[in-house]
Amino acid sequence: MTHVQRLKYSLLIILVVLGIMLGLSHLQKEGVISEQTFQYIAIAVAVIVVVINGIMRRKVKL
């Protein structure tokens, strides 16, 4: 994976996470999910993103 590919994947991940968070926020405002459920899902998304970022960093060829 090159630096350009990593940048493209990082931008894609940013957009996906933003969409997930906006969707969760909307669901919480509507009363579909509770504050605690929102927090658990947000933490899980953050952990997954950190893991993916670590994997991508290891695959970058200098």
Phi, psi and omega in degrees: 000132179269171179297324180294317178298318180297320178297317179298315179295324179295317178296320177297317179297318179301314181295320179295315180296318177300316178298317179298314182294319177296320177295316178296319179299317178297315179298322180291320178297326179283348179087011181287320178237154181275170178299320182292320177297318177303314181296316180298315181294319180297319178295318179298318179298317180297318179296316180298318180296319179298317179296314180298318179298319178296319178295316180296322181297322180289334184271354180289129178263132181276000000 
